Amino acid sequence: MRATPIAPECFERLCVGDNLYDNGNDNREEQRLSKVKKIVWRAIDSELTPNQRELLTEHYFNNKTMTEIARERGINKSTVSRSIKSSREKIGFAIKNYSLRLFAEED
């Protein structure tokens, strides 16, 4: 089952940025964001292949373009793009599944 990939800008904010929401210092939202970040990192560690983790790291954390990554690895840019998209799909699927359980604990 394919999931909708998490949007690149949202993924970047979840992993790198300080705040996904621009609504002040709402403690409940900060707690939710913290839970979602934990889900993202858990998914990166457990759901992705080593190659997918490496490509995500290169692209999002080392700020390399897909073209640069492809050139360095001697692979096609579309291969890099598909792998990163697949990774975001897996992470989006994990967020959808795990967040239901975590947020249910709040109630």
mmCIF file of N, CA and C in Angstrom:
data_model
loop_
_atom_site.group_PDB
_atom_site.id
_atom_site.type_symbol
_atom_site.label_atom_id
_atom_site.label_comp_id
_atom_site.label_asym_id
_atom_site.label_seq_id
_atom_site.Cartn_x
_atom_site.Cartn_y
_atom_site.Cartn_z
ATOM 1 N N MET A 1 0.836 -1.180 0.000
ATOM 2 C CA MET A 1 0.000 0.000 0.000
ATOM 3 C C MET A 1 0.877 1.237 0.000
ATOM 4 N N ARG A 2 0.656 2.112 -0.950
ATOM 5 C CA ARG A 2 1.457 3.320 -1.051
ATOM 6 C C ARG A 2 0.768 4.431 -0.276
ATOM 7 N N ALA A 3 1.559 5.182 0.424
ATOM 8 C CA ALA A 3 1.046 6.310 1.189
ATOM 9 C C ALA A 3 1.420 7.589 0.466
ATOM 10 N N THR A 4 0.725 8.644 0.795
ATOM 11 C CA THR A 4 1.079 9.949 0.262
ATOM 12 C C THR A 4 2.398 10.358 0.890
ATOM 13 N N PRO A 5 3.381 10.739 0.069
ATOM 14 C CA PRO A 5 4.655 11.135 0.670
ATOM 15 C C PRO A 5 4.500 12.419 1.471
ATOM 16 N N ILE A 6 5.213 12.492 2.568
ATOM 17 C CA ILE A 6 5.223 13.716 3.355
ATOM 18 C C ILE A 6 5.872 14.798 2.498
ATOM 19 N N ALA A 7 5.300 15.974 2.483
ATOM 20 C CA ALA A 7 5.805 17.055 1.638
ATOM 21 C C ALA A 7 7.252 17.376 2.022
ATOM 22 N N PRO A 8 8.100 17.645 1.039
ATOM 23 C CA PRO A 8 9.508 17.915 1.348
ATOM 24 C C PRO A 8 9.705 19.027 2.372
ATOM 25 N N GLU A 9 8.932 20.102 2.248
ATOM 26 C CA GLU A 9 9.114 21.212 3.191
ATOM 27 C C GLU A 9 8.682 20.824 4.608
ATOM 28 N N CYS A 10 7.664 19.988 4.718
ATOM 29 C CA CYS A 10 7.245 19.507 6.039
ATOM 30 C C CYS A 10 8.263 18.530 6.600
ATOM 31 N N PHE A 11 8.778 17.653 5.746
ATOM 32 C CA PHE A 11 9.790 16.710 6.194
ATOM 33 C C PHE A 11 11.004 17.459 6.720
ATOM 34 N N GLU A 12 11.417 18.454 5.981
ATOM 35 C CA GLU A 12 12.588 19.233 6.385
ATOM 36 C C GLU A 12 12.349 19.915 7.722
ATOM 37 N N ARG A 13 11.176 20.469 7.919
ATOM 38 C CA ARG A 13 10.869 21.127 9.187
ATOM 39 C C ARG A 13 10.788 20.132 10.339
ATOM 40 N N LEU A 14 10.258 18.957 10.067
ATOM 41 C CA LEU A 14 10.147 17.940 11.120
ATOM 42 C C LEU A 14 11.519 17.437 11.559
ATOM 43 N N CYS A 15 12.422 17.334 10.624
ATOM 44 C CA CYS A 15 13.732 16.768 10.938
ATOM 45 C C CYS A 15 14.771 17.819 11.290
ATOM 46 N N VAL A 16 14.697 18.959 10.650
ATOM 47 C CA VAL A 16 15.754 19.948 10.791
ATOM 48 C C VAL A 16 15.266 21.215 11.471
ATOM 49 N N GLY A 17 14.080 21.682 11.073
ATOM 50 C CA GLY A 17 13.593 22.962 11.557
ATOM 51 C C GLY A 17 13.165 22.949 13.006
ATOM 52 N N ASP A 18 12.979 24.129 13.543
ATOM 53 C CA ASP A 18 12.603 24.272 14.941
ATOM 54 C C ASP A 18 11.111 24.129 15.156
ATOM 55 N N ASN A 19 10.297 24.578 14.209
ATOM 56 C CA ASN A 19 8.867 24.613 14.468
ATOM 57 C C ASN A 19 8.092 24.404 13.176
ATOM 58 N N LEU A 20 7.184 23.455 13.199
ATOM 59 C CA LEU A 20 6.335 23.180 12.041
ATOM 60 C C LEU A 20 5.175 24.161 11.981
ATOM 61 N N TYR A 21 4.751 24.638 13.131
ATOM 62 C CA TYR A 21 3.603 25.527 13.220
ATOM 63 C C TYR A 21 4.065 26.940 13.499
ATOM 64 N N ASP A 22 3.347 27.896 12.974
ATOM 65 C CA ASP A 22 3.666 29.295 13.224
ATOM 66 C C ASP A 22 2.511 29.904 14.005
ATOM 67 N N ASN A 23 2.269 29.364 15.210
ATOM 68 C CA ASN A 23 1.119 29.824 15.985
ATOM 69 C C ASN A 23 1.496 30.178 17.424
ATOM 70 N N GLY A 24 2.691 30.704 17.608
ATOM 71 C CA GLY A 24 3.083 31.097 18.953
ATOM 72 C C GLY A 24 3.618 29.934 19.746
ATOM 73 N N ASN A 25 3.505 30.033 21.056
ATOM 74 C CA ASN A 25 4.083 29.030 21.946
ATOM 75 C C ASN A 25 3.010 28.157 22.582
ATOM 76 N N ASP A 26 2.163 27.562 21.789
ATOM 77 C CA ASP A 26 1.125 26.679 22.286
ATOM 78 C C ASP A 26 1.780 25.383 22.762
ATOM 79 N N ASN A 27 1.771 25.165 24.058
ATOM 80 C CA ASN A 27 2.456 24.011 24.637
ATOM 81 C C ASN A 27 1.910 22.691 24.104
ATOM 82 N N ARG A 28 0.607 22.590 23.923
ATOM 83 C CA ARG A 28 0.016 21.349 23.408
ATOM 84 C C ARG A 28 0.513 21.060 21.991
ATOM 85 N N GLU A 29 0.595 22.085 21.170
ATOM 86 C CA GLU A 29 1.105 21.900 19.805
ATOM 87 C C GLU A 29 2.580 21.521 19.835
ATOM 88 N N GLU A 30 3.340 22.105 20.730
ATOM 89 C CA GLU A 30 4.757 21.758 20.852
ATOM 90 C C GLU A 30 4.909 20.296 21.268
ATOM 91 N N GLN A 31 4.058 19.829 22.158
ATOM 92 C CA GLN A 31 4.106 18.432 22.580
ATOM 93 C C GLN A 31 3.757 17.503 21.426
ATOM 94 N N ARG A 32 2.751 17.887 20.664
ATOM 95 C CA ARG A 32 2.364 17.075 19.497
ATOM 96 C C ARG A 32 3.493 17.041 18.470
ATOM 97 N N LEU A 33 4.095 18.189 18.220
ATOM 98 C CA LEU A 33 5.195 18.253 17.267
ATOM 99 C C LEU A 33 6.346 17.367 17.741
ATOM 100 N N SER A 34 6.616 17.393 19.019
ATOM 101 C CA SER A 34 7.671 16.546 19.578
ATOM 102 C C SER A 34 7.363 15.073 19.341
ATOM 103 N N LYS A 35 6.120 14.674 19.522
ATOM 104 C CA LYS A 35 5.720 13.279 19.285
ATOM 105 C C LYS A 35 5.873 12.912 17.808
ATOM 106 N N VAL A 36 5.461 13.820 16.934
ATOM 107 C CA VAL A 36 5.567 13.542 15.497
ATOM 108 C C VAL A 36 7.033 13.422 15.096
ATOM 109 N N LYS A 37 7.887 14.289 15.651
ATOM 110 C CA LYS A 37 9.314 14.195 15.348
ATOM 111 C C LYS A 37 9.872 12.850 15.783
ATOM 112 N N LYS A 38 9.449 12.354 16.940
ATOM 113 C CA LYS A 38 9.905 11.044 17.400
ATOM 114 C C LYS A 38 9.463 9.952 16.433
ATOM 115 N N ILE A 39 8.241 10.069 15.931
ATOM 116 C CA ILE A 39 7.736 9.094 14.967
ATOM 117 C C ILE A 39 8.580 9.129 13.690
ATOM 118 N N VAL A 40 8.893 10.333 13.231
ATOM 119 C CA VAL A 40 9.699 10.475 12.012
ATOM 120 C C VAL A 40 11.061 9.816 12.201
ATOM 121 N N TRP A 41 11.719 10.121 13.303
ATOM 122 C CA TRP A 41 13.045 9.547 13.536
ATOM 123 C C TRP A 41 12.981 8.038 13.727
ATOM 124 N N ARG A 42 11.940 7.552 14.381
ATOM 125 C CA ARG A 42 11.772 6.105 14.540
ATOM 126 C C ARG A 42 11.592 5.459 13.168
ATOM 127 N N ALA A 43 10.804 6.093 12.311
ATOM 128 C CA ALA A 43 10.585 5.557 10.966
ATOM 129 C C ALA A 43 11.874 5.581 10.149
ATOM 130 N N ILE A 44 12.646 6.652 10.273
ATOM 131 C CA ILE A 44 13.920 6.721 9.556
ATOM 132 C C ILE A 44 14.817 5.572 9.985
ATOM 133 N N ASP A 45 14.867 5.319 11.277
ATOM 134 C CA ASP A 45 15.731 4.258 11.798
ATOM 135 C C ASP A 45 15.230 2.855 11.470
ATOM 136 N N SER A 46 13.920 2.647 11.509
ATOM 137 C CA SER A 46 13.419 1.277 11.406
ATOM 138 C C SER A 46 12.772 0.918 10.072
ATOM 139 N N GLU A 47 12.274 1.879 9.338
ATOM 140 C CA GLU A 47 11.517 1.570 8.111
ATOM 141 C C GLU A 47 12.327 1.744 6.834
ATOM 142 N N LEU A 48 13.381 2.522 6.881
ATOM 143 C CA LEU A 48 14.139 2.803 5.662
ATOM 144 C C LEU A 48 15.328 1.868 5.526
ATOM 145 N N THR A 49 15.697 1.627 4.290
ATOM 146 C CA THR A 49 16.907 0.849 4.029
ATOM 147 C C THR A 49 18.118 1.742 4.321
ATOM 148 N N PRO A 50 19.278 1.124 4.505
ATOM 149 C CA PRO A 50 20.485 1.949 4.706
ATOM 150 C C PRO A 50 20.710 2.937 3.561
ATOM 151 N N ASN A 51 20.460 2.498 2.334
ATOM 152 C CA ASN A 51 20.629 3.385 1.188
ATOM 153 C C ASN A 51 19.655 4.565 1.254
ATOM 154 N N GLN A 52 18.406 4.318 1.603
ATOM 155 C CA GLN A 52 17.427 5.398 1.714
ATOM 156 C C GLN A 52 17.834 6.387 2.801
ATOM 157 N N ARG A 53 18.312 5.873 3.937
ATOM 158 C CA ARG A 53 18.771 6.767 5.011
ATOM 159 C C ARG A 53 19.932 7.635 4.537
ATOM 160 N N GLU A 54 20.859 7.035 3.801
ATOM 161 C CA GLU A 54 22.006 7.787 3.299
ATOM 162 C C GLU A 54 21.571 8.888 2.331
ATOM 163 N N LEU A 55 20.659 8.545 1.426
ATOM 164 C CA LEU A 55 20.198 9.547 0.460
ATOM 165 C C LEU A 55 19.448 10.683 1.146
ATOM 166 N N LEU A 56 18.600 10.345 2.122
ATOM 167 C CA LEU A 56 17.902 11.389 2.876
ATOM 168 C C LEU A 56 18.885 12.294 3.613
ATOM 169 N N THR A 57 19.878 11.676 4.224
ATOM 170 C CA THR A 57 20.883 12.445 4.953
ATOM 171 C C THR A 57 21.616 13.397 4.021
ATOM 172 N N GLU A 58 22.037 12.875 2.890
ATOM 173 C CA GLU A 58 22.751 13.714 1.931
ATOM 174 C C GLU A 58 21.881 14.882 1.448
ATOM 175 N N HIS A 59 20.639 14.578 1.130
ATOM 176 C CA HIS A 59 19.768 15.604 0.549
ATOM 177 C C HIS A 59 19.276 16.622 1.577
ATOM 178 N N TYR A 60 18.728 16.156 2.699
ATOM 179 C CA TYR A 60 18.100 17.066 3.645
ATOM 180 C C TYR A 60 19.050 17.632 4.693
ATOM 181 N N PHE A 61 20.027 16.859 5.112
ATOM 182 C CA PHE A 61 20.892 17.316 6.193
ATOM 183 C C PHE A 61 22.220 17.876 5.702
ATOM 184 N N ASN A 62 22.700 17.374 4.569
ATOM 185 C CA ASN A 62 23.938 17.887 3.996
ATOM 186 C C ASN A 62 23.672 18.849 2.844
ATOM 187 N N ASN A 63 22.393 19.117 2.586
ATOM 188 C CA ASN A 63 21.958 20.105 1.593
ATOM 189 C C ASN A 63 22.520 19.869 0.192
ATOM 190 N N LYS A 64 22.629 18.611 -0.188
ATOM 191 C CA LYS A 64 23.075 18.309 -1.544
ATOM 192 C C LYS A 64 21.861 18.168 -2.452
ATOM 193 N N THR A 65 22.040 18.582 -3.676
ATOM 194 C CA THR A 65 20.961 18.410 -4.644
ATOM 195 C C THR A 65 20.928 16.945 -5.082
ATOM 196 N N MET A 66 19.815 16.564 -5.666
ATOM 197 C CA MET A 66 19.697 15.198 -6.167
ATOM 198 C C MET A 66 20.699 14.951 -7.286
ATOM 199 N N THR A 67 20.972 15.973 -8.076
ATOM 200 C CA THR A 67 21.951 15.865 -9.152
ATOM 201 C C THR A 67 23.346 15.603 -8.587
ATOM 202 N N GLU A 68 23.710 16.324 -7.532
ATOM 203 C CA GLU A 68 25.019 16.121 -6.905
ATOM 204 C C GLU A 68 25.148 14.698 -6.348
ATOM 205 N N ILE A 69 24.100 14.258 -5.659
ATOM 206 C CA ILE A 69 24.120 12.914 -5.077
ATOM 207 C C ILE A 69 24.269 11.867 -6.177
ATOM 208 N N ALA A 70 23.491 12.022 -7.240
ATOM 209 C CA ALA A 70 23.540 11.057 -8.350
ATOM 210 C C ALA A 70 24.929 11.028 -8.976
ATOM 211 N N ARG A 71 25.508 12.192 -9.200
ATOM 212 C CA ARG A 71 26.837 12.265 -9.810
ATOM 213 C C ARG A 71 27.876 11.575 -8.916
ATOM 214 N N GLU A 72 27.832 11.856 -7.612
ATOM 215 C CA GLU A 72 28.799 11.257 -6.683
ATOM 216 C C GLU A 72 28.678 9.738 -6.616
ATOM 217 N N ARG A 73 27.471 9.234 -6.750
ATOM 218 C CA ARG A 73 27.238 7.783 -6.634
ATOM 219 C C ARG A 73 27.266 7.074 -7.978
ATOM 220 N N GLY A 74 27.302 7.836 -9.049
ATOM 221 C CA GLY A 74 27.318 7.226 -10.377
ATOM 222 C C GLY A 74 25.999 6.580 -10.745
ATOM 223 N N ILE A 75 24.900 7.188 -10.278
ATOM 224 C CA ILE A 75 23.559 6.684 -10.594
ATOM 225 C C ILE A 75 22.741 7.793 -11.220
ATOM 226 N N ASN A 76 21.604 7.435 -11.762
ATOM 227 C CA ASN A 76 20.730 8.399 -12.414
ATOM 228 C C ASN A 76 20.026 9.264 -11.368
ATOM 229 N N LYS A 77 19.821 10.518 -11.689
ATOM 230 C CA LYS A 77 19.121 11.435 -10.780
ATOM 231 C C LYS A 77 17.718 10.927 -10.461
ATOM 232 N N SER A 78 17.056 10.313 -11.425
ATOM 233 C CA SER A 78 15.698 9.810 -11.182
ATOM 234 C C SER A 78 15.700 8.696 -10.137
ATOM 235 N N THR A 79 16.770 7.935 -10.060
ATOM 236 C CA THR A 79 16.887 6.891 -9.043
ATOM 237 C C THR A 79 16.951 7.525 -7.657
ATOM 238 N N VAL A 80 17.721 8.584 -7.537
ATOM 239 C CA VAL A 80 17.817 9.308 -6.263
ATOM 240 C C VAL A 80 16.456 9.883 -5.902
ATOM 241 N N SER A 81 15.806 10.510 -6.860
ATOM 242 C CA SER A 81 14.504 11.120 -6.626
ATOM 243 C C SER A 81 13.462 10.091 -6.185
ATOM 244 N N ARG A 82 13.414 8.959 -6.876
ATOM 245 C CA ARG A 82 12.452 7.908 -6.519
ATOM 246 C C ARG A 82 12.719 7.343 -5.128
ATOM 247 N N SER A 83 13.978 7.186 -4.796
ATOM 248 C CA SER A 83 14.331 6.651 -3.483
ATOM 249 C C SER A 83 13.931 7.613 -2.370
ATOM 250 N N ILE A 84 14.172 8.885 -2.570
ATOM 251 C CA ILE A 84 13.805 9.882 -1.569
ATOM 252 C C ILE A 84 12.288 9.973 -1.448
ATOM 253 N N LYS A 85 11.586 9.932 -2.572
ATOM 254 C CA LYS A 85 10.127 9.960 -2.524
ATOM 255 C C LYS A 85 9.589 8.727 -1.805
ATOM 256 N N SER A 86 10.140 7.572 -2.100
ATOM 257 C CA SER A 86 9.719 6.344 -1.429
ATOM 258 C C SER A 86 9.971 6.441 0.079
ATOM 259 N N SER A 87 11.072 7.039 0.454
ATOM 260 C CA SER A 87 11.386 7.222 1.875
ATOM 261 C C SER A 87 10.352 8.115 2.552
ATOM 262 N N ARG A 88 9.994 9.192 1.883
ATOM 263 C CA ARG A 88 8.983 10.098 2.450
ATOM 264 C C ARG A 88 7.629 9.410 2.531
ATOM 265 N N GLU A 89 7.319 8.523 1.573
ATOM 266 C CA GLU A 89 6.075 7.754 1.640
ATOM 267 C C GLU A 89 6.068 6.848 2.859
ATOM 268 N N LYS A 90 7.178 6.154 3.083
ATOM 269 C CA LYS A 90 7.277 5.268 4.242
ATOM 270 C C LYS A 90 7.131 6.049 5.545
ATOM 271 N N ILE A 91 7.762 7.204 5.596
ATOM 272 C CA ILE A 91 7.684 8.034 6.799
ATOM 273 C C ILE A 91 6.262 8.563 6.977
ATOM 274 N N GLY A 92 5.631 8.969 5.878
ATOM 275 C CA GLY A 92 4.237 9.434 5.948
ATOM 276 C C GLY A 92 3.311 8.334 6.435
ATOM 277 N N PHE A 93 3.536 7.115 5.966
ATOM 278 C CA PHE A 93 2.734 5.971 6.399
ATOM 279 C C PHE A 93 2.943 5.724 7.891
ATOM 280 N N ALA A 94 4.183 5.815 8.349
ATOM 281 C CA ALA A 94 4.479 5.614 9.766
ATOM 282 C C ALA A 94 3.818 6.688 10.621
ATOM 283 N N ILE A 95 3.861 7.919 10.157
ATOM 284 C CA ILE A 95 3.215 9.011 10.903
ATOM 285 C C ILE A 95 1.730 8.731 11.029
ATOM 286 N N LYS A 96 1.126 8.333 9.935
ATOM 287 C CA LYS A 96 -0.316 8.061 9.943
ATOM 288 C C LYS A 96 -0.653 6.945 10.925
ATOM 289 N N ASN A 97 0.115 5.865 10.897
ATOM 290 C CA ASN A 97 -0.183 4.718 11.758
ATOM 291 C C ASN A 97 0.163 4.962 13.220
ATOM 292 N N TYR A 98 1.351 5.447 13.488
ATOM 293 C CA TYR A 98 1.804 5.597 14.860
ATOM 294 C C TYR A 98 1.164 6.786 15.567
ATOM 295 N N SER A 99 0.855 7.830 14.823
ATOM 296 C CA SER A 99 0.302 9.017 15.469
ATOM 297 C C SER A 99 -1.089 8.762 16.016
ATOM 298 N N LEU A 100 -1.847 7.909 15.362
ATOM 299 C CA LEU A 100 -3.183 7.582 15.895
ATOM 300 C C LEU A 100 -3.078 7.023 17.301
ATOM 301 N N ARG A 101 -2.125 6.147 17.495
ATOM 302 C CA ARG A 101 -1.934 5.541 18.816
ATOM 303 C C ARG A 101 -1.392 6.551 19.824
ATOM 304 N N LEU A 102 -0.400 7.327 19.434
ATOM 305 C CA LEU A 102 0.187 8.291 20.367
ATOM 306 C C LEU A 102 -0.790 9.383 20.766
ATOM 307 N N PHE A 103 -1.538 9.902 19.802
ATOM 308 C CA PHE A 103 -2.461 10.982 20.108
ATOM 309 C C PHE A 103 -3.680 10.470 20.867
ATOM 310 N N ALA A 104 -4.010 9.187 20.698
ATOM 311 C CA ALA A 104 -5.111 8.615 21.481
ATOM 312 C C ALA A 104 -4.745 8.571 22.960
ATOM 313 N N GLU A 105 -3.471 8.456 23.261
ATOM 314 C CA GLU A 105 -3.026 8.435 24.651
ATOM 315 C C GLU A 105 -3.240 9.787 25.328
ATOM 316 N N GLU A 106 -3.348 10.857 24.549
ATOM 317 C CA GLU A 106 -3.559 12.199 25.111
ATOM 318 C C GLU A 106 -4.950 12.326 25.743
ATOM 319 N N ASP A 107 -5.914 11.628 25.176
ATOM 320 C CA ASP A 107 -7.302 11.765 25.629
ATOM 321 C C ASP A 107 -7.612 10.980 26.865
#
